[in-house]
Coordinates of N, CA, C and O in Angstrom, one line a residue:
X1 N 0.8 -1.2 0.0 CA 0.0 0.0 0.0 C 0.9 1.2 0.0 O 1.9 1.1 0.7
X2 N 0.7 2.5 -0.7 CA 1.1 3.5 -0.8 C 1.1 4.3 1.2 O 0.4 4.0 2.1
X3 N 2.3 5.2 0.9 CA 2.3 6.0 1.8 C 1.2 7.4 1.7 O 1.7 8.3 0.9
X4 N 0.1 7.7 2.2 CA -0.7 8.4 2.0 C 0.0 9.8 2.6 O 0.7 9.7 3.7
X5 N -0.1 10.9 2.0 CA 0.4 12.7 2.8 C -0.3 12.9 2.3 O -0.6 12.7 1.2
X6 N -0.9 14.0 4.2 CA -1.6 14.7 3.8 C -1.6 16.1 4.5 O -0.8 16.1 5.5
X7 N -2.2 17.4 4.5 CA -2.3 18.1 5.0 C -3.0 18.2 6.6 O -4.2 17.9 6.6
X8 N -2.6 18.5 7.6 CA -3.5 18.9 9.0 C -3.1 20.0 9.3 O -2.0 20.5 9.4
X9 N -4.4 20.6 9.7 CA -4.1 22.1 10.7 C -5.2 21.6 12.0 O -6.4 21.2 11.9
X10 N -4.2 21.7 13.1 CA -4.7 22.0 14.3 C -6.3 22.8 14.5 O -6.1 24.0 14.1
X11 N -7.8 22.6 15.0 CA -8.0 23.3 15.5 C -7.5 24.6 16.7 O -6.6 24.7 17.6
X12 N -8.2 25.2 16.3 CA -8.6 25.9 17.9 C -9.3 25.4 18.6 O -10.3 24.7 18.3
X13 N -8.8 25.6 20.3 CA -10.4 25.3 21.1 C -9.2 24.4 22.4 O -8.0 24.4 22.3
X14 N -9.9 23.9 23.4 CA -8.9 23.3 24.0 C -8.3 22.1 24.0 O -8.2 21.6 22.9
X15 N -7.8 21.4 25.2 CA -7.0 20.4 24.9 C -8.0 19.1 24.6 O -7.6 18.2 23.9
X16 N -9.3 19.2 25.2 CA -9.9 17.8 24.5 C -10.4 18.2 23.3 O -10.4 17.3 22.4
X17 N -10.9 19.1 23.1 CA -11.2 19.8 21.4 C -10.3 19.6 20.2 O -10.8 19.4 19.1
X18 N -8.7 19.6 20.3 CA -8.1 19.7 19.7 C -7.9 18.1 19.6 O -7.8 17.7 18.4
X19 N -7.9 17.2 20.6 CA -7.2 16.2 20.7 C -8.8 14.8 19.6 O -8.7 14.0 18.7
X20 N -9.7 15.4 20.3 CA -11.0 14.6 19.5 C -11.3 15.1 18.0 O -12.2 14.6 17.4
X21 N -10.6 16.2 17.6 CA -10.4 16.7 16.1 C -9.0 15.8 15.3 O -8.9 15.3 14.2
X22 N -8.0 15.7 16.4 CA -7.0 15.1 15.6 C -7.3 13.5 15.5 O -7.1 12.8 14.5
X23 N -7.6 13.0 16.6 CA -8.4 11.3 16.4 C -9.1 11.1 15.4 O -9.1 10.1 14.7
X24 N -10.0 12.2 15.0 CA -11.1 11.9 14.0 C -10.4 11.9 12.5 O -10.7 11.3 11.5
X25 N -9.6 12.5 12.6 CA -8.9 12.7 11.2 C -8.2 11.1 11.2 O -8.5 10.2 10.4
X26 N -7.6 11.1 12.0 CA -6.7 9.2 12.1 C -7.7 8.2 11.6 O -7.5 7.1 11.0
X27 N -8.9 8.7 12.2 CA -10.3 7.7 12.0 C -10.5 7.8 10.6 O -11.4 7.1 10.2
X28 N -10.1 8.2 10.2 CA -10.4 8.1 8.2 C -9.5 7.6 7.7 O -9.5 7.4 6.5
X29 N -8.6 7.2 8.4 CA -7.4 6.5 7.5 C -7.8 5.1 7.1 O -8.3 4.2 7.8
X30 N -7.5 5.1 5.7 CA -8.0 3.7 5.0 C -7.3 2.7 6.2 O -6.3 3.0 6.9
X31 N -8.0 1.7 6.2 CA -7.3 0.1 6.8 C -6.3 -0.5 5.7 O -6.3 -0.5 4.5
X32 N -5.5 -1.0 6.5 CA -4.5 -1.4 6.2 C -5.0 -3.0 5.7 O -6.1 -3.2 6.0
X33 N -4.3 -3.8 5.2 CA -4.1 -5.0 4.7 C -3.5 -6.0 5.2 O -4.0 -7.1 4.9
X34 N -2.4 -5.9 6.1 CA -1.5 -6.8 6.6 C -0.3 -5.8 6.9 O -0.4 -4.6 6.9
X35 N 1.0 -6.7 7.4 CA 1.9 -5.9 7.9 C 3.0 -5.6 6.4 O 3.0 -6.0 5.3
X36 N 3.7 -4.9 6.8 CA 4.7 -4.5 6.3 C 4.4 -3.7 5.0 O 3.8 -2.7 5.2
X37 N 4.7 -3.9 3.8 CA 3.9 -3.3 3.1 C 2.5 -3.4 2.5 O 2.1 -2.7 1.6
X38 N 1.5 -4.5 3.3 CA 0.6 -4.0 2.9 C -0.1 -3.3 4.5 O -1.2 -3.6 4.9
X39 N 0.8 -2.5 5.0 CA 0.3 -1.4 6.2 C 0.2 -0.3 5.1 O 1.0 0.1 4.2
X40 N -1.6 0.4 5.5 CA -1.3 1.8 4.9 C -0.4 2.6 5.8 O -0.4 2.4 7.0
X41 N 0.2 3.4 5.3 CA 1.3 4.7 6.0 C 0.7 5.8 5.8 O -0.1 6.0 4.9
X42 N 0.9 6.7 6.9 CA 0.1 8.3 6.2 C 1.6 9.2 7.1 O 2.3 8.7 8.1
X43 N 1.8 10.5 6.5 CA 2.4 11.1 7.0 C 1.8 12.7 7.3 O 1.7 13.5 6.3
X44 N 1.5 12.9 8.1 CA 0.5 14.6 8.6 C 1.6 15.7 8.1 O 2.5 15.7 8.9
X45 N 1.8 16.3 7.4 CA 2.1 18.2 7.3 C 1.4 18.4 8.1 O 0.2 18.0 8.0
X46 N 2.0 19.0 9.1 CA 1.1 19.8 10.1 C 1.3 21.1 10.5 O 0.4 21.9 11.0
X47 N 2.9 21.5 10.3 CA 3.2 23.2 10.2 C 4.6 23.3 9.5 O 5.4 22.4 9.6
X48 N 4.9 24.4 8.8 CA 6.0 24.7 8.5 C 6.7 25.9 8.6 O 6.1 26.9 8.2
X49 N 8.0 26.2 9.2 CA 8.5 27.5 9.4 C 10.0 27.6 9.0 O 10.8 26.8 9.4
X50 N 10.4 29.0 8.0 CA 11.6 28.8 7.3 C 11.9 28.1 7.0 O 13.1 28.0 7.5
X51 N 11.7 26.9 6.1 CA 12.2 25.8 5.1 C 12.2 25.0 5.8 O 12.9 24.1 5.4
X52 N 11.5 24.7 7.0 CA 11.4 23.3 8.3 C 10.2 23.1 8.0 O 9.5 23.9 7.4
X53 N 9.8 21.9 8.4 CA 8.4 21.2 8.3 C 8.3 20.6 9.6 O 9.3 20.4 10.3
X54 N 7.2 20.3 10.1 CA 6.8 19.3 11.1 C 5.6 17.9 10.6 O 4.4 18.1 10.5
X55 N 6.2 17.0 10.5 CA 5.1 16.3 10.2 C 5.2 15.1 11.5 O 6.1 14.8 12.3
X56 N 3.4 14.3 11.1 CA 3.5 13.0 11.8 C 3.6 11.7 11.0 O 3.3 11.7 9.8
X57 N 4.1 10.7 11.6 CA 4.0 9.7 10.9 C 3.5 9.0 11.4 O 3.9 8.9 12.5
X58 N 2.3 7.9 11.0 CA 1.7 6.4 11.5 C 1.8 5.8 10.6 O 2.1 6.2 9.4
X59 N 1.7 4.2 11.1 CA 1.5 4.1 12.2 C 3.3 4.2 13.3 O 4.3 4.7 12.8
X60 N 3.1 3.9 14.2 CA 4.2 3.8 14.9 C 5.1 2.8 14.9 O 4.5 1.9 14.3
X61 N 6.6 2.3 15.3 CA 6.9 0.8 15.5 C 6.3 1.1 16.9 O 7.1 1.9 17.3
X62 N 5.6 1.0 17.7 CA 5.1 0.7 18.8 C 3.7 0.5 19.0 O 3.1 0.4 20.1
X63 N 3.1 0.4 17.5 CA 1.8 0.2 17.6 C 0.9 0.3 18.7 O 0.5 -0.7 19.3
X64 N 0.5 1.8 19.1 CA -0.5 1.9 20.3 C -1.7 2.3 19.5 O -2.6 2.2 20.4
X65 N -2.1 2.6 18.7 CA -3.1 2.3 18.5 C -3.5 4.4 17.5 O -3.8 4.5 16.3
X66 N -3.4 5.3 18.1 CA -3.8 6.5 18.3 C -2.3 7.3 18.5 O -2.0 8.4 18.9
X67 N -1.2 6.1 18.1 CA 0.3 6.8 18.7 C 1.2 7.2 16.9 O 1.0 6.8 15.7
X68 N 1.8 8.1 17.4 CA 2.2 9.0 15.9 C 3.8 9.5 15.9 O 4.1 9.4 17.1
X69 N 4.6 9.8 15.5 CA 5.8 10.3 15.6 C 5.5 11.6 15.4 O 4.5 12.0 14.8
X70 N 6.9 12.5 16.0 CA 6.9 14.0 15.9 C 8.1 14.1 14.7 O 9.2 14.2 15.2
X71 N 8.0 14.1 14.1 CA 9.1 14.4 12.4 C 9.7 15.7 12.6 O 8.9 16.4 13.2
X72 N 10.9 16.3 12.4 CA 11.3 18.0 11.9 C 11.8 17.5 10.6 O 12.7 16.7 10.7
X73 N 11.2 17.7 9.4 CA 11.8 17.9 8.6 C 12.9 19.3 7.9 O 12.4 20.5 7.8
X74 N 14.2 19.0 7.5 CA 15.1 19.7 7.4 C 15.9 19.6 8.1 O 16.7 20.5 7.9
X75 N 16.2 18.8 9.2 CA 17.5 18.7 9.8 C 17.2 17.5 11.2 O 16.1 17.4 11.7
X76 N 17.9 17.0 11.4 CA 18.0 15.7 11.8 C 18.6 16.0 13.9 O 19.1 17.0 14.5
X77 N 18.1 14.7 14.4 CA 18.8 14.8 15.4 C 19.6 13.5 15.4 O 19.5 12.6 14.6
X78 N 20.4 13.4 16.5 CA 21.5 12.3 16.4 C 21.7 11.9 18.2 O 21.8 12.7 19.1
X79 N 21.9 10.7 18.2 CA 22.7 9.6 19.0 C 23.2 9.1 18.6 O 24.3 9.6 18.6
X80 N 23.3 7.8 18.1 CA 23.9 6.9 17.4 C 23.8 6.6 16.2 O 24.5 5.7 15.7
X81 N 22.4 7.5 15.5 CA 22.2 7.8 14.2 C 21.7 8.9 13.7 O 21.9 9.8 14.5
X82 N 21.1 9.2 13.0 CA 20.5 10.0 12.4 C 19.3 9.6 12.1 O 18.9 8.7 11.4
X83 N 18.7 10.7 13.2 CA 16.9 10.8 13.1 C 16.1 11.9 12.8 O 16.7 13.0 12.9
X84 N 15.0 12.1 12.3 CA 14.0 13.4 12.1 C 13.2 13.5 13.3 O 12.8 14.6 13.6
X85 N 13.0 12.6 14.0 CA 12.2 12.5 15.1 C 12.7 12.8 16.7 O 13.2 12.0 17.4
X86 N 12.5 14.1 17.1 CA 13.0 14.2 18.5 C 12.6 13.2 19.6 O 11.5 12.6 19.7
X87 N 13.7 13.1 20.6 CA 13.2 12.9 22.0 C 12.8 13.8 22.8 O 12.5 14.8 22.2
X88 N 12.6 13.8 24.1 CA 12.0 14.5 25.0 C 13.4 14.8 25.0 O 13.5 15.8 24.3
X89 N 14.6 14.4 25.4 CA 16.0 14.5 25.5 C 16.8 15.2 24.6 O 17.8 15.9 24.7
X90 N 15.7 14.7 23.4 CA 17.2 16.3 22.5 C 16.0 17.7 22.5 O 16.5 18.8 22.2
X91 N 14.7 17.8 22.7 CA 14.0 19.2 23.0 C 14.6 19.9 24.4 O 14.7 21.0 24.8
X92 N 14.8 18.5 25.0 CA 15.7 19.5 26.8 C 16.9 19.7 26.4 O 17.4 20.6 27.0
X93 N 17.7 19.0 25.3 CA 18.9 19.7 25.2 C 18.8 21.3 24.5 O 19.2 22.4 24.6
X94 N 18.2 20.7 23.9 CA 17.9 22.1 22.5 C 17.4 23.3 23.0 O 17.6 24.3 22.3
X95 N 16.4 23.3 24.4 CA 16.0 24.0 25.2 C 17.0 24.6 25.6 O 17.4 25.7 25.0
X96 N 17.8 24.0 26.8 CA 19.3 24.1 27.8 C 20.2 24.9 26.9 O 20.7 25.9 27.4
X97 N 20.5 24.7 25.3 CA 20.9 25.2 24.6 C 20.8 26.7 24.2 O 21.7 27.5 24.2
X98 N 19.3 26.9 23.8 CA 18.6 27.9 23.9 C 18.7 29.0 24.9 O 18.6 30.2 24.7
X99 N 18.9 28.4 25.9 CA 19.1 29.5 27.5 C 19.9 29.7 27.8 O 20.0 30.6 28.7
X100 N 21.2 29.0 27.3 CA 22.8 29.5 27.6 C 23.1 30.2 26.5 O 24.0 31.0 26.8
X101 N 22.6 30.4 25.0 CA 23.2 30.9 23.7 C 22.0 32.1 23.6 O 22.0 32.9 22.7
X102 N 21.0 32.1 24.5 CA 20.2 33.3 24.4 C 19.4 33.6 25.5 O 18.2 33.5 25.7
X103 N 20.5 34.1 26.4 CA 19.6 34.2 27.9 C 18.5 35.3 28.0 O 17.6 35.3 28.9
X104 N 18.7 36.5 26.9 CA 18.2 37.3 27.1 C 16.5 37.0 26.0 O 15.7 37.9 25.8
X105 N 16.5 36.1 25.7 CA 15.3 35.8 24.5 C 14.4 34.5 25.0 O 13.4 34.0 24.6
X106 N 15.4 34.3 26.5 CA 14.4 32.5 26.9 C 12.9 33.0 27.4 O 11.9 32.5 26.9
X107 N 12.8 34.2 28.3 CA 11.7 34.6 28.7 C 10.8 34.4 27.7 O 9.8 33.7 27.9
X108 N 11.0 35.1 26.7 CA 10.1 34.6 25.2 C 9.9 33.9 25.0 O 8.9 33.8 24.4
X109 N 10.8 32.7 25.2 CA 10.8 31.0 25.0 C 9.8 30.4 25.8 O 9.0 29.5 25.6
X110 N 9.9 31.1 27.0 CA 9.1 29.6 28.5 C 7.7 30.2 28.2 O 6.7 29.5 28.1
X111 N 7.5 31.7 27.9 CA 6.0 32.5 27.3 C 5.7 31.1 26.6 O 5.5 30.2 27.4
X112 N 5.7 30.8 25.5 CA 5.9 30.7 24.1 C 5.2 29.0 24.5 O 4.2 28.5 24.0
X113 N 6.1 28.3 25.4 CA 6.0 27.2 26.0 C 4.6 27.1 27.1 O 3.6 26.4 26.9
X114 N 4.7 27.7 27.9 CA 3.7 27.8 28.8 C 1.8 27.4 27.5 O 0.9 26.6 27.5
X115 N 2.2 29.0 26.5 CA 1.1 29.4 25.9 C 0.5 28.1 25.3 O -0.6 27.7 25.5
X116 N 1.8 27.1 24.5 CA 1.5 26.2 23.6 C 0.9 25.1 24.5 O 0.1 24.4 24.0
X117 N 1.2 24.9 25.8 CA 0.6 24.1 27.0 C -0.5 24.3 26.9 O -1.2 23.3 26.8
X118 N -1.0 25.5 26.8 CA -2.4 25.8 27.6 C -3.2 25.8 26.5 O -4.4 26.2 26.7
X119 N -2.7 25.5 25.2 CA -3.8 25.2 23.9 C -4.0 26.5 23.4 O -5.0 26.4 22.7
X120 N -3.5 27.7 23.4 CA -3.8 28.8 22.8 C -2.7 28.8 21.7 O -1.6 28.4 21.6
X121 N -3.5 29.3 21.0 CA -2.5 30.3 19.2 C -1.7 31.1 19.8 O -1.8 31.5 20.9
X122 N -0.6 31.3 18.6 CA 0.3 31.7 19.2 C 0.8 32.3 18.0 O 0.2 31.9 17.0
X123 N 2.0 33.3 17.8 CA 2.6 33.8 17.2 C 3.9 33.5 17.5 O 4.4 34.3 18.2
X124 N 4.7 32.7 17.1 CA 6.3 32.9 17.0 C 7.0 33.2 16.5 O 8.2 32.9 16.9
X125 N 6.7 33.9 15.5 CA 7.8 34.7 14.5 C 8.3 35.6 15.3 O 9.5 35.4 15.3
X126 N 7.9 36.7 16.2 CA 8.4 37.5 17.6 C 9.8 37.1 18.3 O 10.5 38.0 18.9
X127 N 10.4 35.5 18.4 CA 10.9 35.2 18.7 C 12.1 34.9 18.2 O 12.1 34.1 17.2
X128 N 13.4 35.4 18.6 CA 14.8 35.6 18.1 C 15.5 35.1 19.3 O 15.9 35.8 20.2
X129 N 15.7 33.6 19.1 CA 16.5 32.8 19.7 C 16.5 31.5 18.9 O 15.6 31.1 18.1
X130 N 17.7 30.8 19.4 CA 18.2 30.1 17.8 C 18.9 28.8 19.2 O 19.3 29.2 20.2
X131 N 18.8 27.2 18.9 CA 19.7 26.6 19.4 C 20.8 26.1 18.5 O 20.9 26.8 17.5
X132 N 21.7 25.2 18.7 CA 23.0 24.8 18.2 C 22.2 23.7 17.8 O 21.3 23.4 18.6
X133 N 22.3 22.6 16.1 CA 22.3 20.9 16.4 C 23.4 20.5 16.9 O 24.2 21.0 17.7
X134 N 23.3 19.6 16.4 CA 24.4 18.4 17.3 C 25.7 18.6 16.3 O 26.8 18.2 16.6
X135 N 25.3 19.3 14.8 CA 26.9 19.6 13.8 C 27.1 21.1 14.6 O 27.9 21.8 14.0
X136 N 26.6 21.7 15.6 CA 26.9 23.2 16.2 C 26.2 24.3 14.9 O 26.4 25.5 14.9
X137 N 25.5 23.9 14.2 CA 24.6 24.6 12.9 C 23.5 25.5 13.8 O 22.9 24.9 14.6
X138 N 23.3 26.8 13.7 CA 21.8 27.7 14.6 C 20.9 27.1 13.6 O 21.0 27.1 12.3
X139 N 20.0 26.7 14.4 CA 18.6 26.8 14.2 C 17.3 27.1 14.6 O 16.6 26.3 15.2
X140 N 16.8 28.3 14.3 CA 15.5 28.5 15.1 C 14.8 27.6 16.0 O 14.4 26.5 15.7
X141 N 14.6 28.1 17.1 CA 14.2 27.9 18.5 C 12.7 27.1 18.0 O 12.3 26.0 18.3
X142 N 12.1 28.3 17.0 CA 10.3 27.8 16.4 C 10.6 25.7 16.3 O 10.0 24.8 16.9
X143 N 11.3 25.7 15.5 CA 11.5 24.3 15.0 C 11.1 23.5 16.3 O 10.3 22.6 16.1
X144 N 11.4 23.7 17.1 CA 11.6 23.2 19.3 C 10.3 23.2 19.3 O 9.6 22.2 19.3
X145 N 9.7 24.6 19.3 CA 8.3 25.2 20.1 C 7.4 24.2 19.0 O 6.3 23.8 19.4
X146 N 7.8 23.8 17.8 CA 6.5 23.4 17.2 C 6.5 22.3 17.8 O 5.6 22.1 18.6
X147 N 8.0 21.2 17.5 CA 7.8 20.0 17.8 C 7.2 19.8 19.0 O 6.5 18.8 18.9
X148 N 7.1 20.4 20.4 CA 6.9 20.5 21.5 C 5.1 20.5 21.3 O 4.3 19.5 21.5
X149 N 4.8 21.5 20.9 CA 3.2 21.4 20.4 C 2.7 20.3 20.1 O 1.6 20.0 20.5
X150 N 3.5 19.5 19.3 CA 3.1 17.9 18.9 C 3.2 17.0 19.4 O 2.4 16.1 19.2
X151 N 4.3 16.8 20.5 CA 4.7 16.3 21.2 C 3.6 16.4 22.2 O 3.3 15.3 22.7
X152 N 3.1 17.2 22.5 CA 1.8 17.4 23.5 C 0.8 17.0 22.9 O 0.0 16.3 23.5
X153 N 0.7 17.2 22.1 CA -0.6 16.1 21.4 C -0.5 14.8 21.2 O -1.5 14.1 21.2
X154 N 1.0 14.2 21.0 CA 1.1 12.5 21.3 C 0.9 12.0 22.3 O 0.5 10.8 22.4
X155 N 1.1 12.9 23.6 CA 0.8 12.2 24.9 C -0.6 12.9 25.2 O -0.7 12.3 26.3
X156 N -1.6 13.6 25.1 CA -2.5 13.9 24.9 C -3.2 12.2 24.4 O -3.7 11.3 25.2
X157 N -3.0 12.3 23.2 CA -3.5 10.7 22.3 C -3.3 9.8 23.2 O -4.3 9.4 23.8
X158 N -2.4 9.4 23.3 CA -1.9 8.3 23.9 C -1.8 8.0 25.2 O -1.7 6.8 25.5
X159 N -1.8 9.0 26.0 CA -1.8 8.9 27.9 C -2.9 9.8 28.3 O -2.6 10.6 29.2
X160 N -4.4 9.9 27.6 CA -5.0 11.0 27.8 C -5.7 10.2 29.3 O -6.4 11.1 29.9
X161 N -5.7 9.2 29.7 CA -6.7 9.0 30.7 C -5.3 8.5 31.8 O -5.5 7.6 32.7
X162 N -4.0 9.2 31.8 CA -3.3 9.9 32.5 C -3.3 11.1 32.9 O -4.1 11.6 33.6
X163 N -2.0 11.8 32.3 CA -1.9 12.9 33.0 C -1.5 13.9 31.2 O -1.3 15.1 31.0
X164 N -1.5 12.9 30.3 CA -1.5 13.1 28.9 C 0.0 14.4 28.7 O 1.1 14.1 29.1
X165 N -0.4 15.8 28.2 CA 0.8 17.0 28.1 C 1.1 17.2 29.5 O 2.1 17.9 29.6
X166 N 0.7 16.9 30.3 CA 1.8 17.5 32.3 C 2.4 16.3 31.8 O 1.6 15.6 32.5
X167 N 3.1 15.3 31.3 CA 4.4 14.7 31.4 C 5.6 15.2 30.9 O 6.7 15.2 31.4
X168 N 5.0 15.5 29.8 CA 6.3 16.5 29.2 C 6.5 17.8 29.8 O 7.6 18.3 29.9
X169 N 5.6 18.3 30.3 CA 5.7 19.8 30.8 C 6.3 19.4 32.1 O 7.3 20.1 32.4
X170 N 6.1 18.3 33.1 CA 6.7 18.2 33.9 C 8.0 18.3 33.7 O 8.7 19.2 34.1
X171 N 8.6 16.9 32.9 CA 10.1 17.2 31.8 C 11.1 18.7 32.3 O 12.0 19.1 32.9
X172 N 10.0 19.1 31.6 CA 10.7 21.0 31.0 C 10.4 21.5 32.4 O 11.2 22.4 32.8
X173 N 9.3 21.1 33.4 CA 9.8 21.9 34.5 C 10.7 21.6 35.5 O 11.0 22.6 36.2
X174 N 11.3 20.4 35.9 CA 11.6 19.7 36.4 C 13.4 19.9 36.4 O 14.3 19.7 37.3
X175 N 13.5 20.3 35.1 CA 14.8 21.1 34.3 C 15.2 22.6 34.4 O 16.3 23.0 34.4
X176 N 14.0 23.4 34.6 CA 13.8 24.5 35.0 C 13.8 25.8 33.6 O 14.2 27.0 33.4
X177 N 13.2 24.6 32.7 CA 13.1 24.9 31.5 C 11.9 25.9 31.3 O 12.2 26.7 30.3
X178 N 11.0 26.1 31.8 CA 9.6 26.7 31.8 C 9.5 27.4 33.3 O 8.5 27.9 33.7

């Protein structure tokens, strides 16, 4: 089966508003056939800023059911290889990064963070702070703040009858990131 892309934009509205809008879109995805390639694939566009992309990918290798990857397209992160897909671990690096190479622009950052928590629109073009990757290359901070946004919507999906986005926000506070 083909890899299906497609376009998503987030509502507005709050965190169960947004979260039972983005299920419903998943809920249209043709059924798959079997594994491997006859799994349909879909990949979400979901925002893009200065020549970066964010998309999602399903299904997952972890098959949970409603579980999706956070993509940056245009530049990779790394441990032992080369990935598109952040951890919670390289957004706290990339954060930490952000607050030592722009102490005077984080305040705008944890704003920025907080806002994206609490499900409100947001403007980030305002924001002029930049982290290092892992080759020491600047790259806008936005790239972080988006994936972070999505990132809150994977655990939203997937741990909503937890504590769903307070796990990661815990993360970033816990760090003294926010």
């Amino acid at each position: 089966m083909p890899t299906y892309t497609c376009k998503y934009r987030l509502p507005s509205g709050n965190r169960s508003h947004k979260r039972q809008a983005l299920i419903s879109c998943f809920l249209n995805e043709e059924a798959g056939i079997g594994r491997g390639d006859e799994a349909s694939r879909y990949q979400y566009n979901v925002e893009s800023y200065e020549g970066y992309g964010i998309f999602l990918k399903r299904p997952t290798q972890l098959n949970k059911g409603f579980d999706f990857t956070v993509n940056v397209q245009g530049m990779y992160f790394k441990k032992n290889r080369r990935y598109s897909n952040p951890s919670h671990n390289d957004i706290f690096e990339a954060l930490v990064c952000c607050r030592d190479e722009c102490p005077e622009e984080y305040d705008a950052v944890k704003s920025a963070i907080i806002a994206i928590y609490e499900c409100d629109d947001i403007d980030l073009s305002h924001i002029e702070a930049f982290f290092l990757d892992y080759e020491g290359r600047q790259r806008p901070i936005q790239i972080i703040l988006l994936a972070i946004k999505w990132l809150f919507m994977e655990q939203d999906c997937a741990y909503w009858n937890y504590s769903g986005r307070q796990m990661l926000f815990d993360g970033l506070a816990e760090r003294g990131l926010v």
